[in-house]
Short mmCIF file of C-alpha atoms and ligand atoms in Angstrom, two decimals:
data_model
loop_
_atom_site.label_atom_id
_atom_site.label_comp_id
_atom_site.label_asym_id
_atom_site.label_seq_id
_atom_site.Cartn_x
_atom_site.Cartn_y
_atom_site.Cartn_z
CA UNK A 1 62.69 58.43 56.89
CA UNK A 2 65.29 58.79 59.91
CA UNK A 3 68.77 59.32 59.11
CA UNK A 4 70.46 57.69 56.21
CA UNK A 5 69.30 54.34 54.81
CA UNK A 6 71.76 51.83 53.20
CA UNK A 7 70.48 50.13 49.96
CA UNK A 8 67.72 47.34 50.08
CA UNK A 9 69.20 43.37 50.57
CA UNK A 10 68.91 42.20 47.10
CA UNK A 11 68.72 38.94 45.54
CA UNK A 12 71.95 36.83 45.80
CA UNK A 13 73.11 35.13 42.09
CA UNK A 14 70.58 32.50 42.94
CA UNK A 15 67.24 33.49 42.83
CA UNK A 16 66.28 31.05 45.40
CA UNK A 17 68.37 31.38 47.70
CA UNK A 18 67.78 35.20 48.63
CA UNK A 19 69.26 36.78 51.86
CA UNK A 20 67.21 39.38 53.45
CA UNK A 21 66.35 38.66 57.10
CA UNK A 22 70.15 37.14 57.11
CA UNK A 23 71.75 39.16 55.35
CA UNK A 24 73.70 41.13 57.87
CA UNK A 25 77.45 40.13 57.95
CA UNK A 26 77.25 37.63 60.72
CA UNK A 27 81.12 38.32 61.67
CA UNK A 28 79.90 41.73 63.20
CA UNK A 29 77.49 40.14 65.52
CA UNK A 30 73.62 40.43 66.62
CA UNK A 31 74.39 43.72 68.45
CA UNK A 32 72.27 46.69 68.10
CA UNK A 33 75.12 48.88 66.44
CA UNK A 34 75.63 46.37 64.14
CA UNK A 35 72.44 45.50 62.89
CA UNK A 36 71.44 49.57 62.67
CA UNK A 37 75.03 49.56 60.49
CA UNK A 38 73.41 47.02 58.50
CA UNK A 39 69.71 48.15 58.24
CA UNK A 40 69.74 51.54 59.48
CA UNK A 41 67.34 53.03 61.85
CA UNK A 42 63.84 51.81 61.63
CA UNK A 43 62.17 54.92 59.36
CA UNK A 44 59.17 57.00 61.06
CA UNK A 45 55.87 55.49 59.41
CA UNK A 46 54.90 57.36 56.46
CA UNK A 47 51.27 58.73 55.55
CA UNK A 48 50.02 55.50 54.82
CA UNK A 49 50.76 54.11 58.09
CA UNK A 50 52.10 50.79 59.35
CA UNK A 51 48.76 48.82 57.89
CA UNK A 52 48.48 49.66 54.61
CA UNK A 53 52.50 49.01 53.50
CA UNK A 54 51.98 45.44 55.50
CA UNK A 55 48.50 44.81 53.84
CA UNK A 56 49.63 45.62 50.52
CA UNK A 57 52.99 43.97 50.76
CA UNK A 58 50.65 40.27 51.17
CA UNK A 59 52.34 39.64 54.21
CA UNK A 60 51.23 36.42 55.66
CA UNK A 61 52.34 34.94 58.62
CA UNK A 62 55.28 32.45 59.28
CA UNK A 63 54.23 30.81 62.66
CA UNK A 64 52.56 27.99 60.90
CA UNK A 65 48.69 29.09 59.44
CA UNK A 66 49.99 31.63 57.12
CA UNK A 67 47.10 34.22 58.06
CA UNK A 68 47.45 37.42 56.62
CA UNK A 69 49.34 39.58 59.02
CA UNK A 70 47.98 43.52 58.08
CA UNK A 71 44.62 41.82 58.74
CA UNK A 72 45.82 40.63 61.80
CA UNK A 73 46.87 43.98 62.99
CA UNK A 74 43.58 45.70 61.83
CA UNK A 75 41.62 43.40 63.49
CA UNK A 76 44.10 44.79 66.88
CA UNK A 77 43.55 48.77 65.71
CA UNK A 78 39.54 48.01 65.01
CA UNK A 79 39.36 46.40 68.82
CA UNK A 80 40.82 49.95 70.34
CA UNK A 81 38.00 51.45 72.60
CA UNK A 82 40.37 53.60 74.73
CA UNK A 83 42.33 50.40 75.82
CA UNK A 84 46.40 50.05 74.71
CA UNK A 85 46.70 46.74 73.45
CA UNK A 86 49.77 44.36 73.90
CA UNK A 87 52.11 43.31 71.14
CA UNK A 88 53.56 39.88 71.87
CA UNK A 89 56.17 37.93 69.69
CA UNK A 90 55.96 34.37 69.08
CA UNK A 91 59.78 32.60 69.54
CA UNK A 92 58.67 29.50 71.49
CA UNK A 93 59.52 27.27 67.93
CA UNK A 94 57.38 24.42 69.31
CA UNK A 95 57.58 22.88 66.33
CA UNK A 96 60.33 19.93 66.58
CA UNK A 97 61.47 19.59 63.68
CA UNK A 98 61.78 23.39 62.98
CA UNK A 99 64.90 25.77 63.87
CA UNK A 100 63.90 29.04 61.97
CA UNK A 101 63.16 30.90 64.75
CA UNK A 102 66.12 29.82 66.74
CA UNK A 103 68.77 30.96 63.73
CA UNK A 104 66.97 34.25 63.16
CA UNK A 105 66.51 35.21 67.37
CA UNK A 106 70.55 33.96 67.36
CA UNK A 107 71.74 36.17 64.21
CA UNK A 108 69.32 39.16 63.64
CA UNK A 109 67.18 39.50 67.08
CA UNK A 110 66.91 43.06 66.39
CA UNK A 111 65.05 43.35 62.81
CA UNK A 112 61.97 40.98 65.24
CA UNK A 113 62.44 43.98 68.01
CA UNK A 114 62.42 46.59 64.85
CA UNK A 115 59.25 44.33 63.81
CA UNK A 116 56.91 44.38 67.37
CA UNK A 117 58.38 47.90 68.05
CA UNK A 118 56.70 49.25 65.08
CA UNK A 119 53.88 47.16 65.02
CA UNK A 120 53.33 48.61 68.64
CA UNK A 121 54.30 52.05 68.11
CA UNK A 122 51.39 51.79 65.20
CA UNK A 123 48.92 50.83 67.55
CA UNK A 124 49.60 52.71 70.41
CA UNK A 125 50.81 49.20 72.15
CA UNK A 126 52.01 49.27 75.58
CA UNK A 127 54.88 46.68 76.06
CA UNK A 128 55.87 44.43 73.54
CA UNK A 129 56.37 40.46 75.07
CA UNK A 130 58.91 38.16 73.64
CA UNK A 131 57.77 34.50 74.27
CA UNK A 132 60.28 31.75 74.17
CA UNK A 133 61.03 28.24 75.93
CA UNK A 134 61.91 28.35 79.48
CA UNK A 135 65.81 27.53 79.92
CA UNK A 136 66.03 27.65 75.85
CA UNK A 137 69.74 28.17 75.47
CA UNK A 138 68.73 31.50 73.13
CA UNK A 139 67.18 33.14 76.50
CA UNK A 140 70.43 35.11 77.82
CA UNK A 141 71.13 36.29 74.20
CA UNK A 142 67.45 37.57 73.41
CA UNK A 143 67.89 39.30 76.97
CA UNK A 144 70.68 40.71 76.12
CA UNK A 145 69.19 41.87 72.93
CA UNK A 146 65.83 43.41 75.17
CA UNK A 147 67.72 45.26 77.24
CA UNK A 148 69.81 47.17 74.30
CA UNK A 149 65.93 48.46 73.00
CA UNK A 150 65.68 49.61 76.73
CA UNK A 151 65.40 53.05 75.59
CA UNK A 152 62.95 52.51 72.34
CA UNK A 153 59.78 53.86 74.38
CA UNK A 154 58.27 51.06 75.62
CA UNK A 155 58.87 48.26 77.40
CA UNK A 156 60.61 45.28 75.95
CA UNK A 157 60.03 41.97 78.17
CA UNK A 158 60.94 38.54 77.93
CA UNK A 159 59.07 36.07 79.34
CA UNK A 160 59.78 32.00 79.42
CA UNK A 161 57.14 29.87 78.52
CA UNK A 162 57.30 26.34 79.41
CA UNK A 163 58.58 24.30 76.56
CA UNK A 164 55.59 22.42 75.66
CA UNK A 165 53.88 22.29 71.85
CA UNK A 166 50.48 23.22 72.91
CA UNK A 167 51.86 25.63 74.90
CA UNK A 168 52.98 28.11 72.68
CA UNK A 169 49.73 28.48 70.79
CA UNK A 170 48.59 31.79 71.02
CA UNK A 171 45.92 31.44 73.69
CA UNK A 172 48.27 29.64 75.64
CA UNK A 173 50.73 32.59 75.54
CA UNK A 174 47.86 34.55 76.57
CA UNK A 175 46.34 32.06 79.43
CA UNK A 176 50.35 31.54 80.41
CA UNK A 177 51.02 35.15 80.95
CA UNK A 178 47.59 36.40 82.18
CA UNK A 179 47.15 33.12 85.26
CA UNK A 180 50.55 30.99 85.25
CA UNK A 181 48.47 28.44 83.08
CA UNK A 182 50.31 27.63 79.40
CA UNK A 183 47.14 25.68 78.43
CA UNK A 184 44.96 26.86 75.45
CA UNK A 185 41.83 28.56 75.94
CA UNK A 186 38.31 28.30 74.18
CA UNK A 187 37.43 31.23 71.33
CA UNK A 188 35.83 32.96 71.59
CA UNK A 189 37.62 35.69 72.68
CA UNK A 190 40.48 35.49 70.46
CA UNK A 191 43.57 37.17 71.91
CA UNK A 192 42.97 40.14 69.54
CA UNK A 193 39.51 40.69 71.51
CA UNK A 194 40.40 39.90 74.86
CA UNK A 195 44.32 39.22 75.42
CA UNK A 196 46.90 39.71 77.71
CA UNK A 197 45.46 41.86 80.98
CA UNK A 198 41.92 41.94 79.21
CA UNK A 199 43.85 44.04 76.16
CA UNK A 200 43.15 43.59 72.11
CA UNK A 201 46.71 41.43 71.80
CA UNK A 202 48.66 41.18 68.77
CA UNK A 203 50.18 37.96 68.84
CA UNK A 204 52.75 37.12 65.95
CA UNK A 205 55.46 34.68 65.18
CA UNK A 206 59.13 36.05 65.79
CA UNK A 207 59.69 36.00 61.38
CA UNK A 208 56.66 37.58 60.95
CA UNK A 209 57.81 40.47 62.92
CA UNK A 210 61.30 40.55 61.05
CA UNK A 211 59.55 40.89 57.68
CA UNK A 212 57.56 43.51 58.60
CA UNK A 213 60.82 45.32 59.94
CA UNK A 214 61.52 45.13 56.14
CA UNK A 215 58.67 46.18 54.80
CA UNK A 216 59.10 49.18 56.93
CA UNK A 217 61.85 50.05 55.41
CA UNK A 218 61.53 48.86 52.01
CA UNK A 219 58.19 48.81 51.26
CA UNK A 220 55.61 46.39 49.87
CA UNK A 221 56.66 46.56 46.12
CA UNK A 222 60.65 45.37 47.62
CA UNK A 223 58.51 42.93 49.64
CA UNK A 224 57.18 41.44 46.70
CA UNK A 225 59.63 41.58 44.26
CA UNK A 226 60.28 37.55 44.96
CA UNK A 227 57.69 34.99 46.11
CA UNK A 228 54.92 34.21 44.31
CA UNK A 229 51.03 36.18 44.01
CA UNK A 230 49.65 34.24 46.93
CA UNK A 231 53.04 33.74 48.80
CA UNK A 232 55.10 37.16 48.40
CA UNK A 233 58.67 37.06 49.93
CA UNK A 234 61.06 35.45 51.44
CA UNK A 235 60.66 32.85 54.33
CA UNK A 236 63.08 30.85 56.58
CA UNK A 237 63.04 27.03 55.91
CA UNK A 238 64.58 24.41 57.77
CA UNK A 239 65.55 21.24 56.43
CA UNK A 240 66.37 18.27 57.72
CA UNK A 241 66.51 14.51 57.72
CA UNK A 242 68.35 12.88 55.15
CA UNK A 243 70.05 15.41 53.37
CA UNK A 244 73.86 16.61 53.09
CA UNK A 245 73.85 19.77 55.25
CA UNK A 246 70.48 20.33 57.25
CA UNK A 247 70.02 23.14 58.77
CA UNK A 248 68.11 26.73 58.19
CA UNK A 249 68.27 28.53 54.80
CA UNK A 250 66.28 31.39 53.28
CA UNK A 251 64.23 31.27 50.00
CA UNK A 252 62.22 33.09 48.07
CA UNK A 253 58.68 31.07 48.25
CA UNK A 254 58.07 29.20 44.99
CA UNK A 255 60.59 27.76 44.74
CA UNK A 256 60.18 24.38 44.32
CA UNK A 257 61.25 21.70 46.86
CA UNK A 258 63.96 20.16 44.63
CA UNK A 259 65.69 23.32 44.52
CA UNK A 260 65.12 23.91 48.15
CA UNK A 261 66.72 20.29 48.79
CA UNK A 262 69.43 20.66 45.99
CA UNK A 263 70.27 24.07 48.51
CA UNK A 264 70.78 21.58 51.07
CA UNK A 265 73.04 19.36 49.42
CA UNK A 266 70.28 17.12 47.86
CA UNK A 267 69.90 14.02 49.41
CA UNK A 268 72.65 11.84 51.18
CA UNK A 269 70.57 8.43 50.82
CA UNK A 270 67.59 7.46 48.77
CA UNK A 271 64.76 8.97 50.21
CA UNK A 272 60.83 7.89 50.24
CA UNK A 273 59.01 10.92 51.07
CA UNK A 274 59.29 14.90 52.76
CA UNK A 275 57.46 15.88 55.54
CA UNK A 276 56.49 20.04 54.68
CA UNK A 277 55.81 22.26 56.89
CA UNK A 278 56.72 20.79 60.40
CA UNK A 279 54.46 17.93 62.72
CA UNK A 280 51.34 19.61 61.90
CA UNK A 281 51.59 20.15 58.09
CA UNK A 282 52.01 17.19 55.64
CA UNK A 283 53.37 14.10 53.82
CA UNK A 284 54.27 14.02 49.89
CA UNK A 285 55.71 11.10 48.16
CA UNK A 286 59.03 12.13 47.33
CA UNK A 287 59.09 11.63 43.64
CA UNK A 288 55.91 13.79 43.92
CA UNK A 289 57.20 16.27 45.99
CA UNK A 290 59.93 17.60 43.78
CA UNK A 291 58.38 19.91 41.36
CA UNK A 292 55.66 21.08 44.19
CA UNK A 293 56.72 24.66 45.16
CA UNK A 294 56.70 26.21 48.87
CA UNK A 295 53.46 28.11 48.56
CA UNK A 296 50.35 28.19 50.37
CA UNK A 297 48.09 26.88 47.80
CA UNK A 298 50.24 24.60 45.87
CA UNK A 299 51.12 22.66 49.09
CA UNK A 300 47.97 22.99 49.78
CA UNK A 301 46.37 21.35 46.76
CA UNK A 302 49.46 18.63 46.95
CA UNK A 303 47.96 17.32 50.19
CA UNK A 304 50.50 19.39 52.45
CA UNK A 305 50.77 22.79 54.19
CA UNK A 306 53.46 25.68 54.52
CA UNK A 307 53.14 25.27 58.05
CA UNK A 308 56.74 26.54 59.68
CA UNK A 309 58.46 25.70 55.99
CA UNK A 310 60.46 23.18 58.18
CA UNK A 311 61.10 20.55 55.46
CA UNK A 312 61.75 16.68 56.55
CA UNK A 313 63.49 14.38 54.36
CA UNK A 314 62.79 10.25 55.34
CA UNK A 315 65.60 8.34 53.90
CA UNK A 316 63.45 5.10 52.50
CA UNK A 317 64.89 2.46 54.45
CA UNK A 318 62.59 4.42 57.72
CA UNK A 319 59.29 2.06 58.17
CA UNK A 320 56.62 4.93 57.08
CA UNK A 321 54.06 2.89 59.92
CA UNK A 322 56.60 2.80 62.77
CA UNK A 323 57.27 6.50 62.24
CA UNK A 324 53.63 7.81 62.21
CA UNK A 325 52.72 5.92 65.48
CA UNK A 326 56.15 7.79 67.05
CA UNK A 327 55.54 11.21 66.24
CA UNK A 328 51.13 10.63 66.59
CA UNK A 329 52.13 9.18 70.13
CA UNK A 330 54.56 12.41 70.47
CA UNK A 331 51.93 14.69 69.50
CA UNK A 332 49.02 12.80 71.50
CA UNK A 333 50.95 13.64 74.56
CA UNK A 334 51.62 16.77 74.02
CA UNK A 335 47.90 17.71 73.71
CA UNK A 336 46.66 19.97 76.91
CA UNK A 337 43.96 17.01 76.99
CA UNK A 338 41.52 19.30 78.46
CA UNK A 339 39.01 18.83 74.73
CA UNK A 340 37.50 15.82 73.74
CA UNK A 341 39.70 15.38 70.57
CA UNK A 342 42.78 15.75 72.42
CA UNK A 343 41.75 13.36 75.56
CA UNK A 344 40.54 10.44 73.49
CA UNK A 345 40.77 10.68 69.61
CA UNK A 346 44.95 11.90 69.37
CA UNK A 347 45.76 8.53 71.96
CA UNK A 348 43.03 6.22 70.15
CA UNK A 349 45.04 7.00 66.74
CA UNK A 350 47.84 6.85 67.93
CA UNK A 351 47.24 3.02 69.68
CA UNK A 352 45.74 2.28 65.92
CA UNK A 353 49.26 2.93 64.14
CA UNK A 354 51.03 0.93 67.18
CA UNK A 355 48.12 -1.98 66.82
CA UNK A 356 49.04 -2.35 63.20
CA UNK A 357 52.65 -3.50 64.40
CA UNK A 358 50.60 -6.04 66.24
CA UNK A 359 49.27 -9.23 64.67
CA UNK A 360 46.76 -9.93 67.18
CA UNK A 361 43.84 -7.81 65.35
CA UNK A 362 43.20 -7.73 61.29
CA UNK A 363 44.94 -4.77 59.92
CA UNK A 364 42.28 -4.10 57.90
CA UNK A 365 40.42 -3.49 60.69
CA UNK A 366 42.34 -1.43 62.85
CA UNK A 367 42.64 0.61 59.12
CA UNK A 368 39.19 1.46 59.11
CA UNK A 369 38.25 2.14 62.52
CA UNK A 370 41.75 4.63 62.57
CA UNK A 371 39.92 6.26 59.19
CA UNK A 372 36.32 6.62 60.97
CA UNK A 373 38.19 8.07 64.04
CA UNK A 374 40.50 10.43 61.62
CA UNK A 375 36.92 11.73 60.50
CA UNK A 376 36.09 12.36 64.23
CA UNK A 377 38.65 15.07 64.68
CA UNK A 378 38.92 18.36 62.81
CA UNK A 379 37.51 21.74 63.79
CA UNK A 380 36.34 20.21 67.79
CA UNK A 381 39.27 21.16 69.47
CA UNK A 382 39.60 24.72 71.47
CA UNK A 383 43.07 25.12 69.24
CA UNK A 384 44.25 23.95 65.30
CA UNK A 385 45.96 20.98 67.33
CA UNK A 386 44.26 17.67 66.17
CA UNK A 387 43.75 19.69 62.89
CA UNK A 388 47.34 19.66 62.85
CA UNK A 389 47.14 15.99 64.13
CA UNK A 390 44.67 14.64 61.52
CA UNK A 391 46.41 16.43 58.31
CA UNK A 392 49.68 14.12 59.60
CA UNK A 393 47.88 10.77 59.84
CA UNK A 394 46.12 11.07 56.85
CA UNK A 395 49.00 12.38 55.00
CA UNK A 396 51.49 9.46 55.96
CA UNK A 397 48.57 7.09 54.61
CA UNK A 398 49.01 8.18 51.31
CA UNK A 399 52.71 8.86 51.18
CA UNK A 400 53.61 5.43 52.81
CA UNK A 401 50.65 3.66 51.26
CA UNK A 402 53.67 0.80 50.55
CA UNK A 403 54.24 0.41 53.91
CA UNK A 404 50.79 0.56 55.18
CA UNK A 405 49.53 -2.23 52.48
CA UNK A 406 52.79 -4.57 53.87
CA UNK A 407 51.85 -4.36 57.17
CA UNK A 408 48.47 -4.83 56.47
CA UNK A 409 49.21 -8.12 54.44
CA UNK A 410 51.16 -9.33 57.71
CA UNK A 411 54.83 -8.12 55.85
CA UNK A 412 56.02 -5.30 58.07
CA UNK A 413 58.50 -3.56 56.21
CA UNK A 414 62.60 -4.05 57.33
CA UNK A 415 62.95 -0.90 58.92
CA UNK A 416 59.59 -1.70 61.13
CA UNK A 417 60.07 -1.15 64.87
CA UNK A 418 63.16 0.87 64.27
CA UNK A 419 63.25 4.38 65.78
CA UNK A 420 64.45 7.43 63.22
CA UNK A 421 63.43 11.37 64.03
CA UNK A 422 64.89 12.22 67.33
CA UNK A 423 62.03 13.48 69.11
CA UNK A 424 61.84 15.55 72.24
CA UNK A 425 60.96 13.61 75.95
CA UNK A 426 57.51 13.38 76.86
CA UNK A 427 56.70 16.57 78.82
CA UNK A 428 54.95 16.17 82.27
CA UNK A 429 51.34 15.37 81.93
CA UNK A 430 50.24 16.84 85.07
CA UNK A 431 49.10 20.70 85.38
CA UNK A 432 52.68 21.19 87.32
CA UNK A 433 53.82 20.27 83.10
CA UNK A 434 51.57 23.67 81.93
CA UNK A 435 53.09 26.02 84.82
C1 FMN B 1 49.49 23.52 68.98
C2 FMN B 1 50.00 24.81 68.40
C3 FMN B 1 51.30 25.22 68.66
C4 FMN B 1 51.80 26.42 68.14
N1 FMN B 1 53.11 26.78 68.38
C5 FMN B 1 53.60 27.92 67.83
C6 FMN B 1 54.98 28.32 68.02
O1 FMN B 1 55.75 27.61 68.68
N2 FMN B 1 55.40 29.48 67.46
C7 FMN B 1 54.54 30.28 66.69
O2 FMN B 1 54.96 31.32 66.20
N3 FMN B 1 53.26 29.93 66.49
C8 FMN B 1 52.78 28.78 67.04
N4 FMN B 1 51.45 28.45 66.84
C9 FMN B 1 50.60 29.39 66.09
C10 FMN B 1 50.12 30.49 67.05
O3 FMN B 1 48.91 30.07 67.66
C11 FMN B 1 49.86 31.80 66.32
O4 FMN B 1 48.92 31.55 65.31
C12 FMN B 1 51.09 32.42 65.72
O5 FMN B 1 52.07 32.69 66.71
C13 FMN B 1 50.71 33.69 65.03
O6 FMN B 1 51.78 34.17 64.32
P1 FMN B 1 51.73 34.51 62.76
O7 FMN B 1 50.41 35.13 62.45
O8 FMN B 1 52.86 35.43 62.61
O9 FMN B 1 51.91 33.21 62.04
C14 FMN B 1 50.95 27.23 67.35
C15 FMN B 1 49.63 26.82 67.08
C16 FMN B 1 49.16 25.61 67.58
C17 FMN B 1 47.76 25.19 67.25
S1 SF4 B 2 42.48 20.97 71.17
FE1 SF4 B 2 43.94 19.78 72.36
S2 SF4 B 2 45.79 21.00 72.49
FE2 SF4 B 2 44.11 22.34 71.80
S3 SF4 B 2 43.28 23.23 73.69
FE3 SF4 B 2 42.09 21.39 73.34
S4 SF4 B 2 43.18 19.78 74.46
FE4 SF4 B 2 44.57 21.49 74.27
#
């Protein structure tokens, strides 16, 4: 280890509320000085390596599938036939409903630099890439930040993406910074194989980077000493919707999402269900929901996903129907529409939900060919995005099954028609929309 090290962050009086990646005073500022005051200097990698601590520490990652990140990077180090690969950090935060990676590239954009430096110097990486939205109001700040690791022994470069959802899927990254082109790209190759310039790239979401910072310094034991066996840590969450204070918190994962919405201020109006783990993760019931805890496999086995732990809270007087055809027509149009799914399945859906606000056609039909289309999607698409897509539609059948049985009897619910989630403008459609 390099120079001295202060103590480890440890866990506030509430164990579920535990500050680690923001735990630096934030009065002091996001500066370098201050955050190596804070930290200390990232240590030299011990015998084991960068791998092994990240492996053992169960690391998985935070940009929304939760894949095991010291896999990840051994899949990078097993690619390395005399080529240096690329390390490239994911900070687009497509993800609407989502501000994690905003918070932590605003107050700590030095433990994600600590993070891809690391991960770079361990395999032999020639630049390390920061990806976020073009004109994203964060962009002079994280310049700012690059330019202070100008002298960290490699190149540090920011590069603005165009603020799309497809578009910050890791192929698109890869497509975006290799032709101009932010649209996703068939796998095989997988960026990992065949990346940025031709190189094995090591693509990972901005948290994902600032854990392994920690683990760096820390080790995998600290790592896990909160979290749960299959979901060891701590992870940003934001939440949002109809409670007292939304906005971004960190928790250890397990904890359950009553605690995680009591954090928040609980609710501030009745509320019907949550939306976990952003657009592309899941509906629960909200008397369901409660006692579920924010881990891979229990959200998992409760019909949701971890996704970007963004949480979404729908206050109950929000028509469940009207809702789902908004953000399905949202995410249909934000499709790169260049796979079959994405041209015709996402916009077919989507006119379902819309066609059951319209008497003309019996809902029961327009139920059943939505479900036979549903079954159409998964697993054909050149990216997770009607995946993503399908796990949303099917969840909001269960957790507004009210809603969906009134408007299929002819009684559209009171709040039917009526806008709620603020949702970003339709991007431009045409390939001028990807460049
Ligand atoms: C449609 C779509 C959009 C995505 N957008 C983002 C994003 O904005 N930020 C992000 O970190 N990952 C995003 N991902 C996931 C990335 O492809 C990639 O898996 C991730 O950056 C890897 O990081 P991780 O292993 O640290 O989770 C997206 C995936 C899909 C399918
Ligand atoms: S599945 Fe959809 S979003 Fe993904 S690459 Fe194909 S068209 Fe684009």
């Amino acid at each position: 280890m390099i120079g001295p090290h202060p103590a480890p962050p440890s866990p506030g009086p509430i164990a579920a509320s535990v500050s680690r990646l923001l735990s630096a005073p934030a009065e002091h500022g996001p500066g370098l000085a201050a955050h190596l005051a804070h930290f200390g200097p990232l240590p030299a990698p011990g015998d084991a390596g960068l791998i092994d601590p990240v492996t053992r520490a169960g690391l998985r990652g935070r940009g929304g599938a939760g894949f095991p990140t010291g896999r990840k990077i051994a899949s990078v180090s097993a690619q390395l036939t005399g080529r240096r690969p690329t390390v490239v950090a994911n900070g687009c935060e497509g993800e609407p409903i989502s501000g994690k990676d905003h918070v932590l590239l605003e107050l700590a954009p030095h433990l994600v630099f600590d993070g891809a430096l690391a991960v770079a110097a361990a395999l032999g990486a020639e630049e390390v890439l920061l990806c976020v939205h073009r004109g994203d109001p964060i962009v002079p700040s994280v310049r700012a930040a690059a330019a202070e690791r100008a002298h960290d022994g490699r190149p540090v470069r920011v590069v603005e993406v165009p603020g799309r959802y497809a578009a910050s899927e890791e192929s698109a990254l890869v497509n975006f910074v290799n032709t101009g082109t932010a649209r996703p790209t068939a796998k095989p190759p997988r960026p990992f194989e065949r990346g940025i310039d031709g190189r094995p790239t090591l693509i990972a979401n901005v948290e994902t980077l600032a854990h392994v910072a920690l683990i760096a310094r820390y080790g995998p034991d600290w790592f896990r000493s909160v979290g749960t066996a299959d979901s060891p840590g701590t992870t940003l969450v934001t939440v949002g919707g109809g409670v007292a204070f939304p906005g971004v918190l960190e928790v250890a994962l397990g904890t359950p999402l009553g605690t995680i919405l009591e954090l928040s201020g609980g609710p501030a109006e009745p509320v019907q269900a949550l939306l976990v783990g952003g657009l592309g993760g899941g509906w629960l019931p909200f008397r369901r929901a409660l006692d579920v805890r924010l881990d891979h496999a229990e959200l998992r086995a409760a019909g949701a996903a971890l996704g970007v732990a963004a949480i979404l809270a729908v206050p109950a007087w929000v028509c469940g129907v009207t809702e789902t055809a908004r953000i399905a027509t949202y995410l249909a149009g934000e499709s790169a529409r260049q796979c079959g799914p994405c041209m015709f399945g996402l916009p077919a859906v989507a006119g379902d939900l819309w066609a059951l606000h319209d008497p003309r056609e019996d809902p029961r039909t327009i139920l059943r060919r939505l479900m036979r289309r549903l079954g159409l999607l998964p697993g054909r698409g050149a990216c997770g995005h009607p995946d993503g897509f399908t796990r949303f539609v099917r969840g909001a059948l269960d957790a507004f099954a009210d809603d969906f049985r009134d408007h299929a009897d002819g009684r559209p619910c009171p709040g039917s028609g009526h806008p709620w989630l603020s949702l970003p403008a339709a991007g431009d459609p045409t390939p001028a929309g990807w460049q």
